[in-house]
Short mmCIF file of C-alpha atoms and ligand atoms in Angstrom, two decimals:
data_model
loop_
_atom_site.label_atom_id
_atom_site.label_comp_id
_atom_site.label_asym_id
_atom_site.label_seq_id
_atom_site.Cartn_x
_atom_site.Cartn_y
_atom_site.Cartn_z
CA MET T 1 2.64 -27.25 -1.81
CA PRO T 2 2.51 -30.55 -3.65
CA ASP T 3 3.53 -30.49 -7.29
CA THR T 4 0.20 -30.92 -9.02
CA THR T 5 1.32 -30.07 -12.53
CA THR T 6 1.22 -33.69 -13.68
CA THR T 7 -1.92 -34.80 -11.87
CA PRO T 8 -5.24 -34.25 -13.65
CA THR T 9 -6.86 -31.63 -11.39
CA PRO T 10 -9.15 -28.74 -12.26
CA GLY T 11 -6.17 -26.46 -11.65
CA ASN T 12 -4.03 -28.04 -14.35
CA ALA T 13 -6.17 -26.97 -17.29
CA ILE T 14 -6.12 -23.39 -16.03
CA ARG T 15 -2.39 -23.52 -15.33
CA ASP T 16 -1.66 -24.75 -18.86
CA MET T 17 -3.84 -22.11 -20.46
CA ASP T 18 -2.34 -19.49 -18.20
CA ALA T 19 1.19 -20.47 -19.19
CA ARG T 20 0.28 -20.23 -22.86
CA HIS T 21 -1.58 -16.95 -22.90
CA HIS T 22 -1.22 -14.89 -19.76
CA LEU T 23 1.63 -12.50 -19.04
CA HIS T 24 1.64 -11.83 -15.30
CA PRO T 25 2.56 -8.57 -13.57
CA PHE T 26 5.80 -8.45 -11.58
CA SER T 27 6.66 -12.02 -12.56
CA ASP T 28 9.48 -13.94 -14.17
CA THR T 29 7.25 -15.58 -16.78
CA ARG T 30 9.62 -18.44 -17.48
CA ALA T 31 10.11 -19.37 -13.83
CA LEU T 32 6.39 -18.96 -13.19
CA ASN T 33 5.42 -21.25 -16.03
CA GLN T 34 7.98 -23.85 -15.01
CA ARG T 35 6.48 -24.09 -11.54
CA GLY T 36 2.89 -23.42 -12.65
CA ALA T 37 0.75 -20.64 -11.26
CA ARG T 38 -1.23 -21.22 -8.09
CA VAL T 39 -4.86 -21.15 -9.23
CA ILE T 40 -7.01 -19.40 -6.65
CA ALA T 41 -10.56 -20.65 -6.94
CA ARG T 42 -12.63 -19.10 -4.14
CA ALA T 43 -12.46 -17.12 -0.95
CA GLU T 44 -14.42 -16.46 2.22
CA GLY T 45 -13.59 -14.28 5.22
CA VAL T 46 -9.80 -14.39 5.61
CA TYR T 47 -9.35 -17.64 3.67
CA VAL T 48 -8.70 -18.47 0.04
CA TRP T 49 -8.80 -21.91 -1.54
CA ASP T 50 -6.82 -23.00 -4.55
CA ALA T 51 -8.25 -25.10 -7.36
CA ASP T 52 -7.02 -28.24 -5.60
CA ASP T 53 -8.96 -27.21 -2.49
CA ASN T 54 -5.97 -26.34 -0.33
CA GLN T 55 -7.01 -23.72 2.19
CA LEU T 56 -4.69 -20.77 2.87
CA ILE T 57 -5.00 -17.87 5.30
CA ASP T 58 -4.68 -14.76 3.21
CA GLY T 59 -2.17 -12.90 5.34
CA MET T 60 -1.92 -10.22 2.64
CA ALA T 61 -5.62 -9.45 2.05
CA GLY T 62 -4.99 -10.01 -1.66
CA LEU T 63 -2.58 -7.17 -2.42
CA TRP T 64 -3.15 -5.27 0.85
CA CYS T 65 -6.69 -4.52 -0.26
CA VAL T 66 -9.44 -6.85 0.91
CA ASN T 67 -9.90 -4.95 4.17
CA ILE T 68 -13.50 -6.07 4.76
CA GLY T 69 -12.67 -9.72 4.01
CA TYR T 70 -13.96 -11.94 1.23
CA GLY T 71 -17.52 -12.92 0.43
CA ARG T 72 -19.51 -9.93 1.70
CA GLN T 73 -22.98 -10.16 0.18
CA GLU T 74 -23.62 -6.46 0.87
CA LEU T 75 -20.89 -5.46 -1.59
CA ILE T 76 -22.14 -7.94 -4.17
CA ASP T 77 -25.67 -6.55 -3.82
CA ALA T 78 -24.39 -2.99 -4.14
CA ALA T 79 -22.62 -3.86 -7.40
CA VAL T 80 -25.56 -5.79 -8.84
CA GLY T 81 -28.11 -3.14 -7.84
CA GLN T 82 -26.04 -0.37 -9.39
CA MET T 83 -25.38 -2.34 -12.57
CA GLN T 84 -29.11 -2.89 -12.99
CA THR T 85 -29.86 0.82 -12.62
CA LEU T 86 -26.89 2.46 -14.32
CA PRO T 87 -23.96 0.17 -15.14
CA TYR T 88 -21.86 2.94 -16.59
CA TYR T 89 -21.84 6.62 -17.12
CA ASN T 90 -18.98 9.05 -17.21
CA THR T 91 -18.35 12.09 -15.09
CA PHE T 92 -17.02 14.29 -17.89
CA PHE T 93 -18.96 16.96 -19.81
CA GLN T 94 -21.38 18.31 -17.24
CA SER T 95 -22.49 14.86 -15.97
CA THR T 96 -22.60 13.22 -12.59
CA HIS T 97 -24.54 10.42 -10.90
CA ALA T 98 -25.66 9.50 -7.41
CA PRO T 99 -23.09 6.86 -6.36
CA VAL T 100 -20.06 8.96 -7.24
CA THR T 101 -21.50 12.02 -5.54
CA ARG T 102 -22.41 10.09 -2.40
CA LEU T 103 -19.00 8.47 -2.34
CA ALA T 104 -17.22 11.82 -2.63
CA LYS T 105 -19.24 13.08 0.33
CA ALA T 106 -18.51 9.93 2.34
CA ILE T 107 -14.77 10.28 1.68
CA ALA T 108 -14.91 13.94 2.70
CA GLY T 109 -16.53 12.76 5.93
CA ILE T 110 -13.75 10.37 6.91
CA THR T 111 -10.61 12.14 5.66
CA PRO T 112 -8.93 14.40 8.22
CA GLY T 113 -8.94 18.21 8.09
CA ASP T 114 -10.24 19.96 5.00
CA LEU T 115 -9.63 17.13 2.49
CA ASP T 116 -13.19 17.56 1.29
CA ARG T 117 -12.98 17.41 -2.47
CA VAL T 118 -12.29 14.23 -4.36
CA PHE T 119 -11.05 13.26 -7.84
CA PHE T 120 -11.62 9.64 -8.91
CA ALA T 121 -9.48 7.17 -10.84
CA ASN T 122 -9.21 3.38 -11.02
CA SER T 123 -5.90 2.34 -9.49
CA GLY T 124 -3.35 3.61 -7.04
CA SER T 125 -1.00 4.34 -9.94
CA GLU T 126 -3.59 6.50 -11.67
CA ALA T 127 -4.22 8.32 -8.41
CA ILE T 128 -0.50 9.08 -8.20
CA ASP T 129 -0.40 10.31 -11.80
CA THR T 130 -3.35 12.51 -10.88
CA VAL T 131 -1.44 13.89 -7.89
CA ILE T 132 1.53 14.82 -10.06
CA ARG T 133 -0.61 16.53 -12.67
CA MET T 134 -2.64 18.30 -10.04
CA VAL T 135 0.26 19.73 -8.05
CA ARG T 136 2.03 20.96 -11.18
CA HIS T 137 -1.17 22.51 -12.48
CA TYR T 138 -1.81 24.07 -9.06
CA TRP T 139 1.53 25.85 -8.97
CA THR T 140 1.09 27.10 -12.53
CA LEU T 141 -2.30 28.54 -11.56
CA LYS T 142 -0.62 30.16 -8.57
CA GLY T 143 1.76 31.96 -10.93
CA LYS T 144 4.73 29.78 -9.97
CA PRO T 145 5.15 27.46 -12.97
CA TYR T 146 8.77 26.90 -11.92
CA ARG T 147 7.62 24.89 -8.89
CA LYS T 148 7.75 21.55 -10.69
CA LEU T 149 10.10 19.30 -8.73
CA LEU T 150 8.86 16.40 -6.65
CA ILE T 151 10.70 14.89 -3.72
CA ALA T 152 10.15 11.25 -2.78
CA ARG T 153 12.07 8.55 -0.88
CA GLU T 154 14.35 5.63 -1.55
CA ASN T 155 12.51 2.30 -1.45
CA ALA T 156 9.13 4.00 -1.81
CA TYR T 157 6.39 2.44 -3.92
CA HIS T 158 3.95 4.70 -5.73
CA GLY T 159 2.71 2.49 -8.56
CA SER T 160 3.71 1.06 -11.87
CA THR T 161 2.70 3.61 -14.49
CA LEU T 162 5.64 5.58 -15.80
CA ALA T 163 4.94 8.42 -13.37
CA GLY T 164 4.28 6.11 -10.42
CA ALA T 165 7.39 4.05 -11.06
CA SER T 166 9.46 7.21 -11.51
CA LEU T 167 8.26 8.61 -8.22
CA GLY T 168 8.86 5.31 -6.47
CA GLY T 169 12.33 4.50 -5.27
CA MET T 170 12.63 0.96 -6.62
CA GLY T 171 15.82 0.62 -8.62
CA HIS T 172 14.81 -2.68 -10.22
CA MET T 173 11.77 -0.95 -11.72
CA HIS T 174 13.76 2.05 -12.95
CA ARG T 175 16.34 -0.12 -14.67
CA GLN T 176 13.70 -1.71 -16.91
CA CYS T 177 12.10 1.44 -18.27
CA ASP T 178 14.81 4.03 -18.16
CA PRO T 179 14.68 6.99 -18.78
CA MET T 180 12.28 7.82 -15.99
CA LEU T 181 10.19 10.96 -15.64
CA PRO T 182 12.44 13.96 -15.00
CA GLY T 183 12.03 16.36 -12.10
CA ILE T 184 12.03 13.82 -9.28
CA HIS T 185 14.50 13.98 -6.40
CA ARG T 186 14.96 11.48 -3.64
CA ILE T 187 15.88 11.35 0.01
CA GLY T 188 16.61 8.41 2.34
CA GLN T 189 13.91 6.26 3.88
CA PRO T 190 13.17 6.25 7.63
CA TYR T 191 14.27 2.62 8.06
CA TRP T 192 15.59 2.70 11.59
CA TYR T 193 16.43 -1.00 12.05
CA GLY T 194 18.33 -1.28 8.78
CA GLU T 195 20.00 2.11 8.47
CA ALA T 196 20.19 3.99 11.78
CA ASP T 197 23.78 3.21 12.59
CA GLY T 198 23.51 3.57 16.36
CA LEU T 199 21.08 6.49 16.52
CA SER T 200 17.99 6.21 18.70
CA GLU T 201 14.68 5.89 16.85
CA GLU T 202 13.77 9.48 17.76
CA GLU T 203 17.10 10.90 16.58
CA PHE T 204 17.06 8.89 13.40
CA GLY T 205 13.48 9.96 12.58
CA LEU T 206 14.52 13.61 12.84
CA GLN T 207 17.70 13.04 10.90
CA ARG T 208 15.92 11.39 7.99
CA ALA T 209 13.19 14.05 7.97
CA ARG T 210 15.82 16.77 7.86
CA GLU T 211 17.19 15.27 4.66
CA LEU T 212 14.08 16.79 3.15
CA GLU T 213 15.13 20.26 4.25
CA GLU T 214 18.62 19.71 2.87
CA LYS T 215 17.18 18.54 -0.45
CA ILE T 216 14.79 21.48 -0.67
CA LEU T 217 17.67 23.89 -0.07
CA GLU T 218 19.88 22.04 -2.55
CA VAL T 219 17.38 22.22 -5.44
CA GLY T 220 15.94 25.60 -4.43
CA PRO T 221 12.75 26.00 -2.37
CA ASP T 222 11.07 27.90 -5.19
CA ASN T 223 11.43 24.92 -7.51
CA VAL T 224 9.77 22.31 -5.32
CA ALA T 225 6.12 21.40 -5.92
CA ALA T 226 5.54 18.63 -3.39
CA PHE T 227 6.92 15.95 -1.12
CA ILE T 228 5.22 12.57 -1.26
CA GLY T 229 5.43 9.58 1.06
CA GLU T 230 3.56 6.54 2.28
CA PRO T 231 2.80 6.91 6.02
CA ILE T 232 4.22 3.37 6.34
CA GLN T 233 6.18 2.12 3.33
CA GLY T 234 4.29 -0.98 2.25
CA ALA T 235 5.91 -2.68 -0.72
CA GLY T 236 9.26 -1.46 0.59
CA GLY T 237 8.84 -4.03 3.37
CA VAL T 238 6.52 -2.38 5.91
CA ILE T 239 8.90 0.27 7.17
CA VAL T 240 7.29 1.99 10.14
CA PRO T 241 8.86 5.42 10.63
CA PRO T 242 9.95 6.65 14.05
CA ARG T 243 7.33 8.80 15.80
CA THR T 244 9.44 11.92 15.27
CA TYR T 245 9.52 11.57 11.49
CA TRP T 246 6.20 12.78 10.09
CA PRO T 247 5.68 15.83 12.34
CA GLU T 248 9.14 17.03 11.30
CA ILE T 249 8.39 16.39 7.62
CA GLN T 250 5.22 18.44 8.03
CA ARG T 251 7.10 21.27 9.73
CA ILE T 252 9.61 21.41 6.87
CA CYS T 253 6.94 21.31 4.15
CA ARG T 254 5.08 24.18 5.82
CA LYS T 255 8.27 26.21 6.25
CA TYR T 256 9.09 26.07 2.53
CA ASP T 257 5.49 26.04 1.28
CA VAL T 258 5.98 22.60 -0.25
CA LEU T 259 2.76 20.58 -0.69
CA LEU T 260 2.63 17.49 1.50
CA VAL T 261 1.15 14.38 -0.16
CA ALA T 262 0.27 11.24 1.80
CA ASP T 263 0.08 8.17 -0.41
CA GLU T 264 -2.45 6.19 1.61
CA VAL T 265 -3.06 3.47 -0.98
CA ILE T 266 -2.07 0.84 1.61
CA CYS T 267 -2.51 2.66 4.93
CA GLY T 268 -5.98 4.03 4.14
CA PHE T 269 -9.24 2.49 5.32
CA GLY T 270 -8.21 1.21 8.69
CA ARG T 271 -4.96 -0.64 8.19
CA THR T 272 -3.18 1.21 11.02
CA GLY T 273 -6.21 1.42 13.34
CA GLN T 274 -7.49 4.79 12.09
CA TRP T 275 -9.15 5.60 8.82
CA PHE T 276 -5.85 6.96 7.46
CA GLY T 277 -2.20 6.51 8.33
CA CYS T 278 -1.64 10.27 8.59
CA GLN T 279 -3.99 10.25 11.60
CA THR T 280 -1.94 7.50 13.23
CA PHE T 281 1.31 9.36 12.55
CA ASP T 282 -0.05 12.77 13.39
CA PHE T 283 0.27 14.89 10.28
CA GLN T 284 -2.13 16.68 7.97
CA PRO T 285 -1.46 16.27 4.25
CA ASP T 286 -2.55 18.76 1.61
CA ILE T 287 -3.36 15.87 -0.73
CA LEU T 288 -4.18 12.24 0.02
CA SER T 289 -4.23 9.37 -2.49
CA MET T 290 -6.24 6.22 -1.78
CA ALA T 291 -7.23 2.98 -3.54
CA LYS T 292 -7.24 -0.71 -2.43
CA GLY T 293 -9.21 -0.60 0.86
CA LEU T 294 -11.55 2.03 -0.60
CA SER T 295 -13.58 -0.78 -2.18
CA SER T 296 -11.81 -3.61 -0.32
CA GLY T 297 -10.62 -4.61 -3.79
CA TYR T 298 -14.07 -5.86 -4.89
CA LEU T 299 -13.99 -3.46 -7.86
CA PRO T 300 -11.15 -1.20 -9.04
CA ILE T 301 -11.43 2.37 -7.82
CA SER T 302 -9.04 5.00 -6.46
CA ALA T 303 -9.27 8.62 -5.44
CA VAL T 304 -7.33 11.75 -4.61
CA ALA T 305 -8.70 13.97 -1.86
CA VAL T 306 -7.51 17.58 -1.75
CA GLY T 307 -7.81 20.39 0.77
CA ASP T 308 -9.33 23.83 0.23
CA ARG T 309 -6.08 25.41 -0.80
CA ILE T 310 -5.81 23.28 -3.92
CA ALA T 311 -9.51 22.72 -4.55
CA ASP T 312 -10.28 26.45 -4.35
CA THR T 313 -7.47 27.28 -6.76
CA LEU T 314 -8.67 24.68 -9.27
CA THR T 315 -12.26 25.83 -8.86
CA GLU T 316 -11.68 29.58 -9.08
CA HIS T 317 -9.57 29.26 -12.18
CA CYS T 318 -11.47 29.51 -15.46
CA GLY T 319 -10.63 26.60 -17.73
CA ASP T 320 -10.51 22.83 -17.73
CA PHE T 321 -8.22 20.62 -15.68
CA ASN T 322 -7.22 18.51 -18.67
CA HIS T 323 -7.08 15.19 -16.92
CA GLY T 324 -9.44 12.27 -16.30
CA PHE T 325 -10.23 8.66 -17.09
CA THR T 326 -13.14 6.97 -18.86
CA TYR T 327 -13.89 5.16 -15.63
CA SER T 328 -13.29 8.05 -13.20
CA GLY T 329 -16.05 7.51 -10.64
CA HIS T 330 -17.42 4.33 -12.24
CA PRO T 331 -20.95 3.93 -10.82
CA ALA T 332 -20.68 0.26 -9.82
CA ALA T 333 -17.24 0.71 -8.26
CA ALA T 334 -18.47 3.83 -6.44
CA ALA T 335 -21.54 2.00 -5.11
CA VAL T 336 -19.34 -0.83 -3.83
CA ALA T 337 -16.90 1.59 -2.20
CA LEU T 338 -19.75 3.44 -0.50
CA GLU T 339 -21.12 0.21 0.93
CA ASN T 340 -17.63 -0.86 1.98
CA ILE T 341 -17.15 2.39 3.91
CA ARG T 342 -20.53 1.86 5.55
CA LEU T 343 -19.58 -1.66 6.65
CA LEU T 344 -16.18 -0.58 7.98
CA ARG T 345 -17.90 2.17 9.98
CA ASP T 346 -21.09 0.43 11.15
CA GLU T 347 -19.35 -2.78 12.16
CA GLY T 348 -16.66 -0.97 14.14
CA VAL T 349 -13.94 -2.73 12.14
CA ILE T 350 -11.40 0.06 12.48
CA GLU T 351 -11.97 0.42 16.24
CA SER T 352 -11.26 -3.31 16.58
CA VAL T 353 -8.01 -2.91 14.68
CA ALA T 354 -7.02 -0.08 17.04
CA THR T 355 -8.01 -1.65 20.32
CA ASP T 356 -8.21 -5.41 19.85
CA THR T 357 -6.96 -7.32 16.82
CA GLY T 358 -4.15 -4.87 15.97
CA PRO T 359 -2.47 -4.92 19.39
CA TYR T 360 -3.15 -8.66 19.57
CA LEU T 361 -1.36 -9.37 16.27
CA GLN T 362 1.57 -7.20 17.27
CA SER T 363 2.00 -8.90 20.63
CA ARG T 364 1.49 -12.42 19.26
CA LEU T 365 4.15 -11.84 16.61
CA ARG T 366 6.63 -10.63 19.20
CA GLY T 367 5.69 -13.40 21.65
CA VAL T 368 5.78 -16.30 19.20
CA ILE T 369 8.57 -15.38 16.79
CA GLY T 370 10.32 -12.41 18.43
CA GLU T 371 13.17 -14.59 19.66
CA HIS T 372 13.42 -16.78 16.58
CA PRO T 373 17.01 -17.00 15.32
CA LEU T 374 15.94 -15.64 11.90
CA CYS T 375 13.99 -12.73 13.35
CA GLY T 376 16.05 -9.56 13.50
CA HIS T 377 13.25 -7.12 14.18
CA ILE T 378 9.48 -6.90 13.99
CA GLU T 379 7.78 -3.62 13.21
CA GLY T 380 4.14 -2.87 12.71
CA ILE T 381 1.04 -1.16 13.96
CA GLY T 382 -2.59 -2.18 13.65
CA LEU T 383 -2.89 -5.01 11.15
CA ILE T 384 0.29 -4.45 9.20
CA ALA T 385 3.67 -5.86 10.11
CA GLY T 386 7.13 -6.44 8.69
CA LEU T 387 9.76 -8.83 9.89
CA ALA T 388 13.46 -8.47 9.04
CA LEU T 389 15.12 -11.85 8.39
CA VAL T 390 18.71 -11.89 9.56
CA LYS T 391 21.64 -14.25 9.50
CA ASP T 392 22.86 -12.96 12.83
CA ARG T 393 20.65 -11.16 15.33
CA GLN T 394 23.48 -9.76 17.41
CA SER T 395 25.33 -8.01 14.62
CA ARG T 396 22.22 -7.37 12.48
CA THR T 397 23.80 -9.15 9.54
CA PHE T 398 21.47 -9.76 6.61
CA PHE T 399 21.61 -12.78 4.30
CA ASP T 400 23.24 -12.44 0.89
CA GLY T 401 20.79 -14.78 -0.84
CA ASP T 402 17.09 -14.49 -1.34
CA VAL T 403 15.97 -15.76 2.05
CA GLY T 404 12.73 -13.78 1.80
CA THR T 405 11.47 -15.84 -1.12
CA VAL T 406 12.47 -19.09 0.61
CA CYS T 407 10.49 -18.07 3.67
CA ARG T 408 7.55 -16.84 1.59
CA ASP T 409 7.36 -20.24 -0.12
CA GLU T 410 7.54 -22.00 3.24
CA CYS T 411 4.65 -19.82 4.41
CA THR T 412 2.61 -20.99 1.42
CA ALA T 413 3.50 -24.60 2.16
CA ALA T 414 2.36 -24.05 5.75
CA GLY T 415 -0.97 -22.62 4.59
CA LEU T 416 -0.28 -18.90 4.87
CA ILE T 417 -0.04 -16.30 2.13
CA ALA T 418 2.65 -13.85 3.21
CA ARG T 419 4.83 -11.67 1.03
CA ALA T 420 8.57 -11.27 0.74
CA CYS T 421 10.01 -7.79 0.17
CA GLY T 422 13.73 -8.46 -0.16
CA ASN T 423 14.88 -9.77 3.20
CA ARG T 424 11.62 -8.86 4.88
CA ILE T 425 8.42 -10.86 5.33
CA VAL T 426 5.30 -8.76 5.51
CA LEU T 427 1.74 -9.35 6.68
CA SER T 428 -1.38 -7.30 6.05
CA PRO T 429 -4.43 -9.53 6.61
CA PRO T 430 -8.10 -8.60 6.15
CA LEU T 431 -9.16 -6.23 8.93
CA VAL T 432 -11.96 -8.59 9.96
CA ILE T 433 -9.50 -11.26 11.09
CA SER T 434 -10.37 -12.75 14.51
CA ARG T 435 -7.99 -13.49 17.38
CA GLU T 436 -8.22 -17.24 16.63
CA GLU T 437 -7.33 -16.60 13.01
CA ILE T 438 -4.42 -14.40 14.11
CA ASP T 439 -3.20 -17.29 16.29
CA ALA T 440 -3.38 -19.63 13.30
CA MET T 441 -1.60 -17.11 11.07
CA VAL T 442 1.26 -16.58 13.51
CA ASP T 443 1.57 -20.33 14.17
CA ARG T 444 1.89 -20.98 10.45
CA LEU T 445 4.49 -18.24 10.17
CA ARG T 446 6.45 -19.85 13.00
CA ILE T 447 6.41 -23.19 11.16
CA ALA T 448 7.61 -21.46 8.00
CA LEU T 449 10.43 -19.73 9.90
CA ASP T 450 11.56 -23.02 11.42
CA ARG T 451 11.65 -24.69 8.01
CA THR T 452 13.41 -21.71 6.47
CA TYR T 453 15.98 -21.79 9.26
CA ALA T 454 16.58 -25.48 8.65
CA ARG T 455 17.08 -24.80 4.94
CA VAL T 456 19.35 -21.77 5.21
CA SER T 457 21.45 -23.37 7.93
CA GLY T 458 21.97 -26.31 5.60
CA LEU T 459 20.20 -28.63 8.04
CA SER T 460 17.60 -29.70 5.52
CA ASP T 461 16.72 -29.29 1.85
CA ALA T 462 13.03 -29.74 2.59
N1 PMP A 501 0.88 3.64 -3.96
C1 PMP A 501 1.11 2.74 -3.00
C2 PMP A 501 1.56 3.20 -1.66
C3 PMP A 501 0.92 1.38 -3.24
O1 PMP A 501 1.18 0.49 -2.29
C4 PMP A 501 0.47 0.97 -4.52
C5 PMP A 501 0.23 -0.49 -4.85
N2 PMP A 501 0.73 -1.43 -4.03
C6 PMP A 501 0.25 1.95 -5.49
C7 PMP A 501 0.45 3.27 -5.17
C8 PMP A 501 -0.21 1.57 -6.85
O2 PMP A 501 -1.48 1.05 -6.83
P1 PMP A 501 -2.03 0.18 -8.06
O3 PMP A 501 -1.31 -1.11 -8.05
O4 PMP A 501 -3.51 0.05 -7.75
O5 PMP A 501 -1.79 0.96 -9.29
#
C-alpha cells in the first residue's frame, strides 16, 4: 500500500481524527497511529474499497462474519422496515415481539437435533458468558451445584469479555487482565500438523480427545459442568481437527455426563458447507453459541441455542434466570438475521459451499501454493482455510520472527485482506464468492507469498 499519510486524500482527515480519538481493539495504538489506519470506505459483494479507492478482496469476510457478502438490499430493507415499525423493544418483563420470535423459530429449524430454544445476546462474547451462566445455573437446578468447572482448550478463542477471555486459551490475553475467572481447566488443541509428533491424524485426534477424559478424572467427574470447543479453531489459526476428534469428545462427555458446548461463532451459518460445524464434524452439542454469520455482520446479534435437557430444566424451575441484556433480541437485528437466514437458504449458498466453491477453494489453494517453499501445510474445509508458514518444509521448522504479519501485509499490498494468526495465514471469505473471485484471491495470495519469501530469505527488502 502506498504511504498516503502526507498526501491530501479523503482518508487522511479520517486517519488523523482516528489517531487522536479512537482506541482500537486488539491493536498497538502507537504503531497503528504511526502507520495510519486503513480507512475502509465502501463494500460490495466480496470487495471493499479504502478511502483512496484501492480495491481489496475481503478474504476474511470482515471478521469471519459477512457470509452473505456486502451490499445486500434485502438486509437493508429488513432493517429499515423494522426500524419504522418498532425500532426497539426489550424482551424482559413479559414482553416479546414478532422478529425475535420468528428468528428463534428459524434458528430452531436449522440447528441440529433438539436445539430448539434460543437465548439472544449481541456478540459472540456475550453468548459465551451466557453459556457459562446457563450451564452453572442448570447444574444448580439439577441439585449438583458442585458441578462448576469448565474445560476448554489451549489456543481456543471464545471472546474478549472477562469470561470469554478466561475460557479462551490465548496467553497474551490472559497476561493483560490477570487474574482470570477461576474454575477453568484446559487441555491440548487438536493441531495435528504442529503438534502430532509422528502420530497419524486419526491417532492424534483420539489422543487429544482422550486428554479430556484424563482431565475429567483428574478434577473429578462430579465437578465438571461442561466442555467447550470451536468445531474448527478460528482465531487460533484455522485448526481443523482430525475426523476422529469430535466423535470421541462426544463419547467422553456422554460417559461422564458433561455438557458439550459447540462455539459456532465462526463455523455457524455455512462456513464449513453445512449450517453448523458440528454437522460437518459429526457431533451433537447440548448447547450451541452463534453470532457473526447469524446476521452476516450487518447488525450485531448473537444467540445460544439449547436442547430439551437444559431448556426443560430452566422452564420447569420456578424463578427467574437472572441474566439478559438490554438488546437481547433487538428487533432490527433480529429482522436482519431472519432475512439473512432466508437468503442463505433460498439462494442455496450453503449447498454451493459444500459442493462447488468450498472444494474449489481447497483445491486451488493446494494447486497454486501447496508446493510454495513457505507453505508447510494447508488445512481447511468449505470456505475456511489456514496455511502454516514454515522456514523449512522438510523438517517442519517454523520461523522465529513474525512472518505471519509480514505475509499479511504483503497480502494487503497485493489487494487481498487475509489475516495472520501467529505463523499461520487464514482465509474466510464471504460465502457468495465465485470461482473467478477465488482464482483472484489465490493468485494474490501467491504474489504475497513470493514477496514474503523474498523478504524473509533476505533477497529483497521490498
Ligand atoms: N467465539 C468464537 C469462536 C469467536 O471466533 C469469537 C470472535 N472471533 C467470539 C466467540 C467472540 O465474538 P465477539 O467478538 O462477537 O464477541
